[in-house]
Short mmCIF file of C-alpha atoms in Angstrom, two decimals:
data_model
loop_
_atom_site.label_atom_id
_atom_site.label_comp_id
_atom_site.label_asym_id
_atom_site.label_seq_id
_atom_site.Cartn_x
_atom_site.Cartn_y
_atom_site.Cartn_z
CA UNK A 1 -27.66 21.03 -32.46
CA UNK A 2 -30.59 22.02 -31.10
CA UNK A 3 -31.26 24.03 -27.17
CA UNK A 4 -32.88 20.38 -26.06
CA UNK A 5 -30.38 18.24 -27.64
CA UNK A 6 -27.18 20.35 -26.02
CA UNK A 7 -29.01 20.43 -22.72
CA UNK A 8 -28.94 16.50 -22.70
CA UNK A 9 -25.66 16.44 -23.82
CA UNK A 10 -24.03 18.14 -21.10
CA UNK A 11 -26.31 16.72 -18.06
CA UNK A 12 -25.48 13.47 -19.18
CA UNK A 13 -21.74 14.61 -19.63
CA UNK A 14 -22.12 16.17 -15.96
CA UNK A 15 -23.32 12.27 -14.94
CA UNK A 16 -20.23 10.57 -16.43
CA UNK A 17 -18.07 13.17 -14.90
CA UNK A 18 -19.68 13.04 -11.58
CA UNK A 19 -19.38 9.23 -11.49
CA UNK A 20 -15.89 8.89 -12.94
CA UNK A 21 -15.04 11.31 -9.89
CA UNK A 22 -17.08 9.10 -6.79
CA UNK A 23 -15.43 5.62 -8.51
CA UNK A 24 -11.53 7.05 -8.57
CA UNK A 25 -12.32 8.88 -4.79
CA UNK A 26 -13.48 5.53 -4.17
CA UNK A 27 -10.42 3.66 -5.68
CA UNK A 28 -7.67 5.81 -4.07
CA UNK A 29 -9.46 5.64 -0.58
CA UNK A 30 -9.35 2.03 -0.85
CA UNK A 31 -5.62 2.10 -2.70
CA UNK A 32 -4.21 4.61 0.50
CA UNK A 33 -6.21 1.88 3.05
CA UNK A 34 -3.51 -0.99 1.15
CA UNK A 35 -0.89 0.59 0.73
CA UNK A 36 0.01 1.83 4.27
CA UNK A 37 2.69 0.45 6.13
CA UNK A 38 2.67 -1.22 8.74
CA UNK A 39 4.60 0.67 10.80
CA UNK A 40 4.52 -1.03 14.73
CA UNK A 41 5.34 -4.17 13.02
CA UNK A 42 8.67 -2.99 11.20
CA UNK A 43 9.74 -1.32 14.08
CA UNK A 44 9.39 -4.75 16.18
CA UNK A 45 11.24 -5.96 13.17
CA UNK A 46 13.73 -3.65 13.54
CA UNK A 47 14.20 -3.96 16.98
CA UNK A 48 15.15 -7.34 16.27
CA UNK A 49 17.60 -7.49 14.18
CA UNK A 50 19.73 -4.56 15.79
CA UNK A 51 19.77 -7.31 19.28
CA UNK A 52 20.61 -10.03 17.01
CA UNK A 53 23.06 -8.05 15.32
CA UNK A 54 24.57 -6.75 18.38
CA UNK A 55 24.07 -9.50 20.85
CA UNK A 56 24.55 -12.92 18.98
CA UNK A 57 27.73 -15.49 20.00
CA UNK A 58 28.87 -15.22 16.42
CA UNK A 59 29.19 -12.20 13.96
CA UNK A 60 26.49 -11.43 11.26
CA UNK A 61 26.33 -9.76 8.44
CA UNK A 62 23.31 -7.52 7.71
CA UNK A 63 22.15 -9.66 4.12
CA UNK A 64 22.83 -12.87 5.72
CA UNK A 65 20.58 -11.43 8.95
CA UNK A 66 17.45 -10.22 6.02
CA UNK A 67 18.21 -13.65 3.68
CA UNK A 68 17.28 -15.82 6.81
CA UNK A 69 14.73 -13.62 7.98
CA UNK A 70 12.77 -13.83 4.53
CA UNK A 71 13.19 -17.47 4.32
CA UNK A 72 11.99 -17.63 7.28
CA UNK A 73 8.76 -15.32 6.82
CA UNK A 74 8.14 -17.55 3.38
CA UNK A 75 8.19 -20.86 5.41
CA UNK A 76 5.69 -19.39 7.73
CA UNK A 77 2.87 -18.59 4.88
#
């Protein structure tokens, strides 16, 4: 391999490396932007269900307390 032909060879190796790198940066900065949680919201949430669980008429038990509450966050979409 000629001086020319390995010169090419590892700019245009040094292109594909450089873009690989900027489109997976790109990927996980958009990924960790998804993937966060939502944190005021489940707090709210969890406010919630401790004053249910401590202040309704009737005793409830924790899985029938999260069954209801997913039905009812399905039948709201």
């Amino acid at each position: 391999m000629s001086i020319r032909s390995r010169s090419i060879m590892l700019i245009l190796m040094g292109i594909v490396l450089g873009a690989s790198l900027t489109i997976g940066h790109t990927v996980m900065a958009t990924r960790e932007k998804t993937d966060t949680l939502p944190l005021a919201q489940l707090r709210t949430f969890t406010d919630v269900f401790t004053r249910i669980k401590n202040n309704y008429v009737e005793e409830v038990s924790d899985e029938e307390l999260l069954e209801h509450a997913i039905k009812g966050m399905l039948r709201g979409l």
